[in-house]
Amino acid sequence: MTQHLIEPFTEGALEMLVTMLGIEGTVVSADEVPRAEIAASMPLEGQPGGQLLLGFSHEAATRLVGEMLGMEPDELEEDDLADGIGEMANIIAGFAKTRLSEAGVHFNLALPEILAGDELASHMDGKNVLLGKLQTEYGDFDVAVWFA
Amino acid sequence: MPMNILIVDDSKAMRMIVRKTLRQAGFGAHNFFMAGDGLEALEIVKTTPMHLILSDWNMPNMNGIELLKALRDAKSRVVFGFVTTEGTPDMRAKAMATGAQFVIVKPFTAEQFEETLVSVFKSGGASYDPGDQQSIVLGKELNGVLVPTAESVATLLTAVLSRKVEAVEWKKGVDLTDKVCVGLFESDERGHECVCVTDLPLAAFTGGALTMIHAESIQTELKTMQLSQALKDSIGEMFNVFARLFNLPSGRRLKLAEVAIVPSSFSPTVQAYLENPKEIAQMVVNVPGYGRGKLSAYVGINE
């Protein structure tokens, strides 16, 4: 598995930030398994199957989702937060699906799942995970992808 | 009069985003209804007539395409569009074949919503009609040549491309500093009379649809800017078709005198039309299954 497979996901994240939140982001490389307080998982079903994981601090998730939904952070309920980061995973995976299908890598999206931060590491345990970090004015988040 | 707009998505966040985006796109004065899946949507539609349904594709219980099929089976003519993560040509083709008017792919902008919905509702309230036989619509006459209108372009392209092409007049024309294709049209009697410019995507989408080049191939060629000879030939053929936009049924026949695909500069004759036309028609054109782009027509030169 090569590093280029993560690029469609980080590009999707940048595109999502611009179009859905109206902000620019920066991709920086990351080499440590991210520590998150809340995470979204999107199963990538196919041959090879895999998983997209987005890891956020609670504050970054709140600010980013608030901006995406047009709501103040203190108006957001936990359900909104979970729904919001799940939708981010959905959009990023959808973008990457189109890009990667052009390169001969095919997968289908399932429904996103929300994980507590401490569950993130177990989802990546033993996998050859590709990592990237998105830096934004509302806080950073981690993008992790693995394929079987 | 306010419309009833139903947003169908299993994600509450996305329902809110779609509503926010509709407001940003100038549709904030309408009545919004929300449903979490296709079954909920059908229940709402039973009691409240809708003018527009915007639906996700993947949802539990009843997904978007099942909802659309149920509506069309029940003879509903409500305007229906998908707002979905996946925008592959196959899915777009399936959506259109089942009776959707448009597909908006996430992530999206308010401008995309505005362009799409203005196009759909250009005549003050479109509704789906599977048996819709478009009558011939001509442009408006100017000194023996027709100035294309959105309706005349949509009519011609729908007939030629065998798909329901939509066009809407738009305040911003083709950006001439961008990658464009340009055709100069002339008649035997009077020489050159008008110019048609499209952005490169629209030239590729219409040409591709005309000669049945797969939409995915076109997207790849546009992305890499490695245009195949087949696509260039298709664009040339399409500009031959565009000549018909300017022809009065009983008048002179205009034909394509020259066509240029992404030229580095315009010929002096074309440049003269671009700088000093008597009439300009500008529009956004959507070719279902391929995508949308802009077309501008420049007719007559002030002497």
GROMACS .gro file of C-alpha atoms in nm:
model
  451
    1MET     CA    1   0.000   0.000   0.000
    2THR     CA    2   0.147   0.332  -0.100
    3GLN     CA    3   0.121   0.682   0.031
    4HIS     CA    4  -0.059   0.807  -0.280
    5LEU     CA    5  -0.375   0.629  -0.167
    6ILE     CA    6  -0.430   0.883   0.110
    7GLU     CA    7  -0.411   1.183  -0.119
    8PRO     CA    8  -0.768   1.153  -0.256
    9PHE     CA    9  -0.892   1.154   0.105
   10THR     CA   10  -0.690   1.460   0.212
   11GLU     CA   11  -0.787   1.634  -0.113
   12GLY     CA   12  -1.150   1.550  -0.036
   13ALA     CA   13  -1.106   1.697   0.310
   14LEU     CA   14  -0.966   2.021   0.164
   15GLU     CA   15  -1.249   2.037  -0.089
   16MET     CA   16  -1.505   1.980   0.186
   17LEU     CA   17  -1.355   2.261   0.396
   18VAL     CA   18  -1.371   2.506   0.107
   19THR     CA   19  -1.718   2.422  -0.020
   20MET     CA   20  -1.907   2.329   0.297
   21LEU     CA   21  -1.737   2.557   0.551
   22GLY     CA   22  -1.585   2.827   0.331
   23ILE     CA   23  -1.237   2.791   0.484
   24GLU     CA   24  -0.899   2.681   0.359
   25GLY     CA   25  -0.707   2.399   0.521
   26THR     CA   26  -0.351   2.274   0.506
   27VAL     CA   27  -0.240   1.913   0.484
   28VAL     CA   28   0.062   1.818   0.688
   29SER     CA   29   0.210   1.474   0.714
   30ALA     CA   30   0.155   1.279   1.032
   31ASP     CA   31   0.338   0.972   1.148
   32GLU     CA   32   0.183   0.900   1.485
   33VAL     CA   33  -0.147   0.731   1.548
   34PRO     CA   34  -0.375   1.023   1.627
   35ARG     CA   35  -0.518   1.081   1.972
   36ALA     CA   36  -0.878   1.183   1.934
   37GLU     CA   37  -1.167   1.259   2.165
   38ILE     CA   38  -1.428   1.181   1.903
   39ALA     CA   39  -1.391   1.002   1.571
   40ALA     CA   40  -1.595   0.908   1.265
   41SER     CA   41  -1.545   0.580   1.083
   42MET     CA   42  -1.650   0.507   0.727
   43PRO     CA   43  -1.618   0.145   0.615
   44LEU     CA   44  -1.486   0.119   0.258
   45GLU     CA   45  -1.648  -0.199   0.131
   46GLY     CA   46  -1.491  -0.376  -0.164
   47GLN     CA   47  -1.184  -0.564  -0.280
   48PRO     CA   48  -0.969  -0.450  -0.113
   49GLY     CA   49  -1.190  -0.327   0.167
   50GLY     CA   50  -1.071  -0.071   0.416
   51GLN     CA   51  -1.171   0.208   0.646
   52LEU     CA   52  -1.154   0.586   0.668
   53LEU     CA   53  -1.120   0.734   1.016
   54LEU     CA   54  -1.144   1.101   1.109
   55GLY     CA   55  -1.018   1.192   1.456
   56PHE     CA   56  -1.103   1.522   1.628
   57SER     CA   57  -1.058   1.695   1.959
   58HIS     CA   58  -1.399   1.778   2.102
   59GLU     CA   59  -1.334   2.148   2.055
   60ALA     CA   60  -1.226   2.118   1.692
   61ALA     CA   61  -1.524   1.896   1.611
   62THR     CA   62  -1.761   2.143   1.775
   63ARG     CA   63  -1.623   2.443   1.590
   64LEU     CA   64  -1.600   2.270   1.252
   65VAL     CA   65  -1.946   2.113   1.268
   66GLY     CA   66  -2.095   2.438   1.399
   67GLU     CA   67  -1.955   2.621   1.099
   68MET     CA   68  -2.076   2.353   0.858
   69LEU     CA   69  -2.429   2.358   0.999
   70GLY     CA   70  -2.446   2.734   1.043
   71MET     CA   71  -2.494   2.697   1.420
   72GLU     CA   72  -2.317   2.843   1.719
   73PRO     CA   73  -2.104   2.583   1.900
   74ASP     CA   74  -2.316   2.615   2.217
   75GLU     CA   75  -2.632   2.536   2.016
   76LEU     CA   76  -2.494   2.199   1.909
   77GLU     CA   77  -2.611   1.885   2.082
   78GLU     CA   78  -2.403   1.568   2.094
   79ASP     CA   79  -2.625   1.414   1.825
   80ASP     CA   80  -2.554   1.708   1.594
   81LEU     CA   81  -2.184   1.669   1.654
   82ALA     CA   82  -2.189   1.296   1.576
   83ASP     CA   83  -2.407   1.352   1.272
   84GLY     CA   84  -2.181   1.633   1.151
   85ILE     CA   85  -1.851   1.446   1.167
   86GLY     CA   86  -2.023   1.140   1.018
   87GLU     CA   87  -2.130   1.357   0.726
   88MET     CA   88  -1.774   1.486   0.688
   89ALA     CA   89  -1.653   1.125   0.663
   90ASN     CA   90  -1.925   1.056   0.408
   91ILE     CA   91  -1.830   1.354   0.190
   92ILE     CA   92  -1.455   1.286   0.207
   93ALA     CA   93  -1.499   0.916   0.130
   94GLY     CA   94  -1.735   0.996  -0.158
   95PHE     CA   95  -1.479   1.234  -0.308
   96ALA     CA   96  -1.203   0.974  -0.272
   97LYS     CA   97  -1.424   0.700  -0.416
   98THR     CA   98  -1.465   0.894  -0.740
   99ARG     CA   99  -1.095   0.977  -0.758
  100LEU     CA  100  -0.976   0.626  -0.679
  101SER     CA  101  -1.221   0.457  -0.915
  102GLU     CA  102  -1.041   0.641  -1.196
  103ALA     CA  103  -0.721   0.473  -1.072
  104GLY     CA  104  -0.880   0.128  -1.063
  105VAL     CA  105  -0.944   0.112  -0.686
  106HIS     CA  106  -1.313   0.048  -0.626
  107PHE     CA  107  -1.511   0.046  -0.303
  108ASN     CA  108  -1.860   0.123  -0.178
  109LEU     CA  109  -1.955   0.346   0.112
  110ALA     CA  110  -2.151   0.218   0.410
  111LEU     CA  111  -2.319   0.424   0.680
  112PRO     CA  112  -2.071   0.617   0.897
  113GLU     CA  113  -2.018   0.515   1.258
  114ILE     CA  114  -1.915   0.741   1.547
  115LEU     CA  115  -1.642   0.624   1.782
  116ALA     CA  116  -1.521   0.749   2.115
  117GLY     CA  117  -1.163   0.870   2.087
  118ASP     CA  118  -1.016   0.576   2.278
  119GLU     CA  119  -1.169   0.334   2.025
  120LEU     CA  120  -0.971   0.487   1.742
  121ALA     CA  121  -0.645   0.308   1.814
  122SER     CA  122  -0.813  -0.034   1.826
  123HIS     CA  123  -0.959   0.025   1.478
  124MET     CA  124  -0.610   0.085   1.342
  125ASP     CA  125  -0.428  -0.177   1.547
  126GLY     CA  126  -0.214  -0.402   1.330
  127LYS     CA  127  -0.313  -0.222   1.011
  128ASN     CA  128  -0.082  -0.043   0.771
  129VAL     CA  129  -0.245   0.295   0.825
  130LEU     CA  130  -0.187   0.601   0.606
  131LEU     CA  131  -0.207   0.923   0.802
  132GLY     CA  132  -0.255   1.290   0.727
  133LYS     CA  133  -0.338   1.591   0.942
  134LEU     CA  134  -0.561   1.877   0.835
  135GLN     CA  135  -0.486   2.213   0.993
  136THR     CA  136  -0.765   2.472   0.989
  137GLU     CA  137  -0.846   2.797   1.163
  138TYR     CA  138  -1.113   2.612   1.364
  139GLY     CA  139  -0.877   2.340   1.484
  140ASP     CA  140  -0.703   2.037   1.339
  141PHE     CA  141  -0.824   1.688   1.263
  142ASP     CA  142  -0.660   1.364   1.158
  143VAL     CA  143  -0.736   1.159   0.851
  144ALA     CA  144  -0.643   0.792   0.866
  145VAL     CA  145  -0.700   0.534   0.593
  146TRP     CA  146  -0.618   0.169   0.559
  147PHE     CA  147  -0.690  -0.091   0.294
  148ALA     CA  148  -0.676  -0.465   0.356
  149MET     CA  149  -4.581   3.220  -0.401
  150PRO     CA  150  -4.376   3.013  -0.159
  151MET     CA  151  -4.298   2.659  -0.263
  152ASN     CA  152  -4.308   2.351  -0.042
  153ILE     CA  153  -3.960   2.197  -0.040
  154LEU     CA  154  -3.899   1.853   0.115
  155ILE     CA  155  -3.545   1.764   0.222
  156VAL     CA  156  -3.495   1.389   0.266
  157ASP     CA  157  -3.177   1.269   0.438
  158ASP     CA  158  -3.108   1.029   0.723
  159SER     CA  159  -2.847   1.272   0.857
  160LYS     CA  160  -2.998   1.560   1.053
  161ALA     CA  161  -2.673   1.750   0.994
  162MET     CA  162  -2.709   1.718   0.619
  163ARG     CA  163  -3.076   1.822   0.628
  164MET     CA  164  -2.965   2.137   0.810
  165ILE     CA  165  -2.680   2.196   0.565
  166VAL     CA  166  -2.910   2.160   0.266
  167ARG     CA  167  -3.159   2.403   0.423
  168LYS     CA  168  -2.877   2.649   0.503
  169THR     CA  169  -2.747   2.620   0.147
  170LEU     CA  170  -3.094   2.674   0.000
  171ARG     CA  171  -3.123   2.992   0.204
  172GLN     CA  172  -2.782   3.108   0.081
  173ALA     CA  173  -2.892   3.030  -0.275
  174GLY     CA  174  -3.192   3.262  -0.240
  175PHE     CA  175  -3.457   2.998  -0.164
  176GLY     CA  176  -3.499   3.095   0.202
  177ALA     CA  177  -3.854   3.229   0.167
  178HIS     CA  178  -4.005   2.889   0.092
  179ASN     CA  179  -4.160   2.632   0.326
  180PHE     CA  180  -3.925   2.356   0.433
  181PHE     CA  181  -4.024   2.003   0.531
  182MET     CA  182  -3.786   1.732   0.657
  183ALA     CA  183  -3.788   1.355   0.633
  184GLY     CA  184  -3.532   1.102   0.759
  185ASP     CA  185  -3.587   0.841   0.486
  186GLY     CA  186  -3.800   0.759   0.183
  187LEU     CA  187  -4.089   0.614   0.384
  188GLU     CA  188  -4.119   0.928   0.597
  189ALA     CA  189  -4.106   1.136   0.279
  190LEU     CA  190  -4.392   0.940   0.121
  191GLU     CA  191  -4.604   0.993   0.433
  192ILE     CA  192  -4.544   1.370   0.417
  193VAL     CA  193  -4.618   1.387   0.044
  194LYS     CA  194  -4.952   1.213   0.104
  195THR     CA  195  -5.077   1.504   0.311
  196THR     CA  196  -4.881   1.802   0.178
  197PRO     CA  197  -4.826   1.874  -0.191
  198MET     CA  198  -4.456   1.937  -0.264
  199HIS     CA  199  -4.304   2.149  -0.540
  200LEU     CA  200  -3.950   2.022  -0.494
  201ILE     CA  201  -3.790   1.720  -0.326
  202LEU     CA  202  -3.417   1.711  -0.255
  203SER     CA  203  -3.317   1.361  -0.149
  204ASP     CA  204  -3.010   1.174  -0.037
  205TRP     CA  205  -2.938   0.848  -0.220
  206ASN     CA  206  -2.825   0.611   0.057
  207MET     CA  207  -3.077   0.594   0.343
  208PRO     CA  208  -3.216   0.317   0.563
  209ASN     CA  209  -3.572   0.177   0.521
  210MET     CA  210  -3.632   0.331   0.178
  211ASN     CA  211  -3.347   0.485  -0.018
  212GLY     CA  212  -3.366   0.779  -0.256
  213ILE     CA  213  -3.404   0.591  -0.582
  214GLU     CA  214  -3.681   0.376  -0.429
  215LEU     CA  215  -3.855   0.694  -0.314
  216LEU     CA  216  -3.830   0.846  -0.661
  217LYS     CA  217  -3.962   0.528  -0.823
  218ALA     CA  218  -4.254   0.516  -0.578
  219LEU     CA  219  -4.340   0.879  -0.658
  220ARG     CA  220  -4.325   0.832  -1.034
  221ASP     CA  221  -4.522   0.504  -1.012
  222ALA     CA  222  -4.789   0.704  -0.829
  223LYS     CA  223  -4.786   0.953  -1.122
  224SER     CA  224  -4.631   1.230  -0.909
  225ARG     CA  225  -4.477   1.505  -1.121
  226VAL     CA  226  -4.295   1.677  -0.836
  227VAL     CA  227  -3.952   1.815  -0.926
  228PHE     CA  228  -3.701   1.571  -0.776
  229GLY     CA  229  -3.325   1.607  -0.739
  230PHE     CA  230  -3.062   1.403  -0.562
  231VAL     CA  231  -2.812   1.558  -0.320
  232THR     CA  232  -2.566   1.277  -0.280
  233THR     CA  233  -2.209   1.187  -0.202
  234GLU     CA  234  -2.164   0.970  -0.507
  235GLY     CA  235  -2.183   1.124  -0.850
  236THR     CA  236  -2.060   0.851  -1.081
  237PRO     CA  237  -2.199   0.859  -1.438
  238ASP     CA  238  -2.381   0.530  -1.376
  239MET     CA  239  -2.565   0.674  -1.079
  240ARG     CA  240  -2.651   0.993  -1.264
  241ALA     CA  241  -2.782   0.789  -1.558
  242LYS     CA  242  -2.993   0.575  -1.324
  243ALA     CA  243  -3.129   0.886  -1.149
  244MET     CA  244  -3.226   1.053  -1.475
  245ALA     CA  245  -3.375   0.732  -1.619
  246THR     CA  246  -3.596   0.699  -1.308
  247GLY     CA  247  -3.721   1.056  -1.343
  248ALA     CA  248  -3.487   1.282  -1.148
  249GLN     CA  249  -3.430   1.629  -1.289
  250PHE     CA  250  -3.082   1.681  -1.145
  251VAL     CA  251  -2.807   1.542  -0.926
  252ILE     CA  252  -2.602   1.765  -0.694
  253VAL     CA  253  -2.289   1.598  -0.559
  254LYS     CA  254  -2.151   1.670  -0.212
  255PRO     CA  255  -1.956   1.874  -0.133
  256PHE     CA  256  -2.157   2.151  -0.296
  257THR     CA  257  -2.176   2.529  -0.295
  258ALA     CA  258  -2.470   2.767  -0.273
  259GLU     CA  259  -2.383   2.877  -0.628
  260GLN     CA  260  -2.430   2.521  -0.755
  261PHE     CA  261  -2.771   2.505  -0.586
  262GLU     CA  262  -2.868   2.841  -0.732
  263GLU     CA  263  -2.759   2.754  -1.087
  264THR     CA  264  -2.933   2.418  -1.076
  265LEU     CA  265  -3.259   2.533  -0.922
  266VAL     CA  266  -3.288   2.851  -1.128
  267SER     CA  267  -3.246   2.628  -1.432
  268VAL     CA  268  -3.514   2.386  -1.316
  269PHE     CA  269  -3.760   2.657  -1.219
  270LYS     CA  270  -3.674   2.901  -1.498
  271SER     CA  271  -4.030   2.910  -1.622
  272GLY     CA  272  -4.176   2.977  -1.279
  273GLY     CA  273  -4.242   2.616  -1.182
  274ALA     CA  274  -4.129   2.311  -1.373
  275SER     CA  275  -4.280   1.972  -1.322
  276TYR     CA  276  -4.171   1.634  -1.446
  277ASP     CA  277  -4.354   1.498  -1.745
  278PRO     CA  278  -4.231   1.165  -1.881
  279GLY     CA  279  -4.426   1.215  -2.199
  280ASP     CA  280  -4.304   1.567  -2.250
  281GLN     CA  281  -4.272   1.626  -2.620
  282GLN     CA  282  -4.084   1.950  -2.655
  283SER     CA  283  -4.221   2.177  -2.922
  284ILE     CA  284  -3.975   2.354  -3.147
  285VAL     CA  285  -3.859   2.679  -2.990
  286LEU     CA  286  -3.663   2.924  -3.200
  287GLY     CA  287  -3.443   3.213  -3.094
  288LYS     CA  288  -3.537   3.572  -3.161
  289GLU     CA  289  -3.471   3.719  -3.505
  290LEU     CA  290  -3.210   3.987  -3.559
  291ASN     CA  291  -3.153   4.099  -3.916
  292GLY     CA  292  -3.228   3.762  -4.070
  293VAL     CA  293  -3.036   3.555  -3.811
  294LEU     CA  294  -3.168   3.404  -3.491
  295VAL     CA  295  -3.019   3.504  -3.157
  296PRO     CA  296  -3.029   3.184  -2.950
  297THR     CA  297  -3.232   3.176  -2.631
  298ALA     CA  298  -3.208   2.930  -2.342
  299GLU     CA  299  -3.523   2.763  -2.474
  300SER     CA  300  -3.395   2.730  -2.829
  301VAL     CA  301  -3.064   2.586  -2.709
  302ALA     CA  302  -3.239   2.340  -2.477
  303THR     CA  303  -3.477   2.235  -2.755
  304LEU     CA  304  -3.202   2.175  -3.010
  305LEU     CA  305  -2.967   1.993  -2.773
  306THR     CA  306  -3.247   1.782  -2.622
  307ALA     CA  307  -3.341   1.667  -2.970
  308VAL     CA  308  -2.987   1.609  -3.093
  309LEU     CA  309  -2.841   1.454  -2.778
  310SER     CA  310  -3.149   1.243  -2.689
  311ARG     CA  311  -3.149   1.363  -2.330
  312LYS     CA  312  -3.334   1.638  -2.150
  313VAL     CA  313  -3.084   1.921  -2.175
  314GLU     CA  314  -3.166   2.229  -1.973
  315ALA     CA  315  -3.046   2.583  -2.034
  316VAL     CA  316  -3.098   2.901  -1.842
  317GLU     CA  317  -2.999   3.252  -1.940
  318TRP     CA  318  -2.723   3.370  -1.709
  319LYS     CA  319  -2.580   3.711  -1.632
  320LYS     CA  320  -2.221   3.594  -1.666
  321GLY     CA  321  -2.118   3.455  -2.002
  322VAL     CA  322  -1.825   3.236  -2.094
  323ASP     CA  323  -1.502   3.365  -1.944
  324LEU     CA  324  -1.300   3.431  -2.259
  325THR     CA  325  -0.973   3.417  -2.066
  326ASP     CA  326  -1.051   3.058  -1.966
  327LYS     CA  327  -1.018   2.746  -2.183
  328VAL     CA  328  -1.289   2.784  -2.446
  329CYS     CA  329  -1.401   2.653  -2.783
  330VAL     CA  330  -1.519   2.893  -3.048
  331GLY     CA  331  -1.701   2.860  -3.378
  332LEU     CA  332  -1.753   3.122  -3.651
  333PHE     CA  333  -2.064   3.080  -3.864
  334GLU     CA  334  -2.127   3.217  -4.211
  335SER     CA  335  -2.374   3.205  -4.495
  336ASP     CA  336  -2.297   3.191  -4.865
  337GLU     CA  337  -2.487   3.515  -4.916
  338ARG     CA  338  -2.344   3.739  -4.649
  339GLY     CA  339  -2.025   3.579  -4.523
  340HIS     CA  340  -1.966   3.557  -4.151
  341GLU     CA  341  -2.262   3.644  -3.928
  342CYS     CA  342  -2.213   3.513  -3.577
  343VAL     CA  343  -1.987   3.343  -3.325
  344CYS     CA  344  -2.061   3.080  -3.065
  345VAL     CA  345  -1.828   3.027  -2.767
  346THR     CA  346  -1.852   2.756  -2.504
  347ASP     CA  347  -1.631   2.678  -2.212
  348LEU     CA  348  -1.426   2.365  -2.275
  349PRO     CA  349  -1.633   2.143  -2.041
  350LEU     CA  350  -1.959   2.222  -2.222
  351ALA     CA  351  -1.797   2.163  -2.562
  352ALA     CA  352  -1.665   1.829  -2.436
  353PHE     CA  353  -1.994   1.730  -2.267
  354THR     CA  354  -2.211   1.809  -2.569
  355GLY     CA  355  -1.961   1.662  -2.815
  356GLY     CA  356  -1.918   1.355  -2.597
  357ALA     CA  357  -2.294   1.304  -2.562
  358LEU     CA  358  -2.333   1.346  -2.940
  359THR     CA  359  -2.078   1.079  -3.026
  360MET     CA  360  -2.138   0.864  -2.718
  361ILE     CA  361  -1.800   0.906  -2.551
  362HIS     CA  362  -1.824   0.789  -2.191
  363ALA     CA  363  -1.860   1.077  -1.943
  364GLU     CA  364  -1.583   0.935  -1.722
  365SER     CA  365  -1.335   0.942  -2.012
  366ILE     CA  366  -1.422   1.303  -2.079
  367GLN     CA  367  -1.371   1.397  -1.715
  368THR     CA  368  -1.028   1.233  -1.725
  369GLU     CA  369  -0.933   1.413  -2.045
  370LEU     CA  370  -1.049   1.746  -1.902
  371LYS     CA  371  -0.860   1.689  -1.581
  372THR     CA  372  -0.535   1.597  -1.754
  373MET     CA  373  -0.596   1.833  -2.048
  374GLN     CA  374  -0.487   1.551  -2.277
  375LEU     CA  375  -0.770   1.585  -2.530
  376SER     CA  376  -0.802   1.284  -2.760
  377GLN     CA  377  -0.853   1.328  -3.133
  378ALA     CA  378  -1.191   1.155  -3.092
  379LEU     CA  379  -1.304   1.422  -2.846
  380LYS     CA  380  -1.171   1.704  -3.063
  381ASP     CA  381  -1.360   1.561  -3.363
  382SER     CA  382  -1.674   1.538  -3.147
  383ILE     CA  383  -1.644   1.902  -3.050
  384GLY     CA  384  -1.608   1.994  -3.417
  385GLU     CA  385  -1.923   1.796  -3.496
  386MET     CA  386  -2.106   1.968  -3.213
  387PHE     CA  387  -2.019   2.311  -3.347
  388ASN     CA  388  -2.163   2.204  -3.684
  389VAL     CA  389  -2.484   2.134  -3.493
  390PHE     CA  390  -2.469   2.474  -3.320
  391ALA     CA  391  -2.509   2.636  -3.666
  392ARG     CA  392  -2.875   2.534  -3.651
  393LEU     CA  393  -2.928   2.767  -3.356
  394PHE     CA  394  -2.892   3.066  -3.583
  395ASN     CA  395  -3.096   2.948  -3.881
  396LEU     CA  396  -3.440   3.084  -3.959
  397PRO     CA  397  -3.645   2.789  -4.086
  398SER     CA  398  -3.702   2.953  -4.424
  399GLY     CA  399  -3.392   3.172  -4.428
  400ARG     CA  400  -3.029   3.139  -4.526
  401ARG     CA  401  -2.840   2.836  -4.400
  402LEU     CA  402  -2.549   2.920  -4.179
  403LYS     CA  403  -2.260   2.680  -4.166
  404LEU     CA  404  -1.948   2.648  -3.958
  405ALA     CA  405  -1.666   2.847  -4.118
  406GLU     CA  406  -1.400   2.782  -3.854
  407VAL     CA  407  -1.376   2.615  -3.518
  408ALA     CA  408  -1.097   2.648  -3.262
  409ILE     CA  409  -1.051   2.428  -2.956
  410VAL     CA  410  -0.873   2.607  -2.672
  411PRO     CA  411  -0.704   2.856  -2.904
  412SER     CA  412  -0.418   3.062  -2.768
  413SER     CA  413  -0.570   3.364  -2.942
  414PHE     CA  414  -0.882   3.439  -3.145
  415SER     CA  415  -0.879   3.509  -3.518
  416PRO     CA  416  -0.935   3.877  -3.606
  417THR     CA  417  -1.288   3.806  -3.733
  418VAL     CA  418  -1.385   3.624  -3.416
  419GLN     CA  419  -1.222   3.893  -3.205
  420ALA     CA  420  -1.435   4.155  -3.379
  421TYR     CA  421  -1.755   3.972  -3.279
  422LEU     CA  422  -1.638   3.926  -2.924
  423GLU     CA  423  -1.559   4.295  -2.891
  424ASN     CA  424  -1.849   4.452  -3.074
  425PRO     CA  425  -2.158   4.237  -3.118
  426LYS     CA  426  -2.511   4.370  -3.166
  427GLU     CA  427  -2.654   4.100  -2.941
  428ILE     CA  428  -2.507   3.854  -2.694
  429ALA     CA  429  -2.690   3.553  -2.557
  430GLN     CA  430  -2.537   3.398  -2.244
  431MET     CA  431  -2.651   3.083  -2.070
  432VAL     CA  432  -2.567   2.789  -1.849
  433VAL     CA  433  -2.640   2.454  -2.010
  434ASN     CA  434  -2.676   2.124  -1.826
  435VAL     CA  435  -2.619   1.801  -2.018
  436PRO     CA  436  -2.764   1.523  -1.797
  437GLY     CA  437  -2.514   1.247  -1.728
  438TYR     CA  438  -2.221   1.469  -1.826
  439GLY     CA  439  -2.230   1.807  -1.656
  440ARG     CA  440  -2.288   2.172  -1.712
  441GLY     CA  441  -2.105   2.461  -1.869
  442LYS     CA  442  -2.158   2.796  -2.032
  443LEU     CA  443  -2.241   2.902  -2.384
  444SER     CA  444  -2.234   3.252  -2.530
  445ALA     CA  445  -2.349   3.355  -2.876
  446TYR     CA  446  -2.240   3.680  -3.038
  447VAL     CA  447  -2.459   3.793  -3.328
  448GLY     CA  448  -2.407   4.082  -3.573
  449ILE     CA  449  -2.137   4.344  -3.564
  450ASN     CA  450  -2.209   4.711  -3.531
  451GLU     CA  451  -2.088   4.872  -3.848
   0.00000   0.00000   0.00000
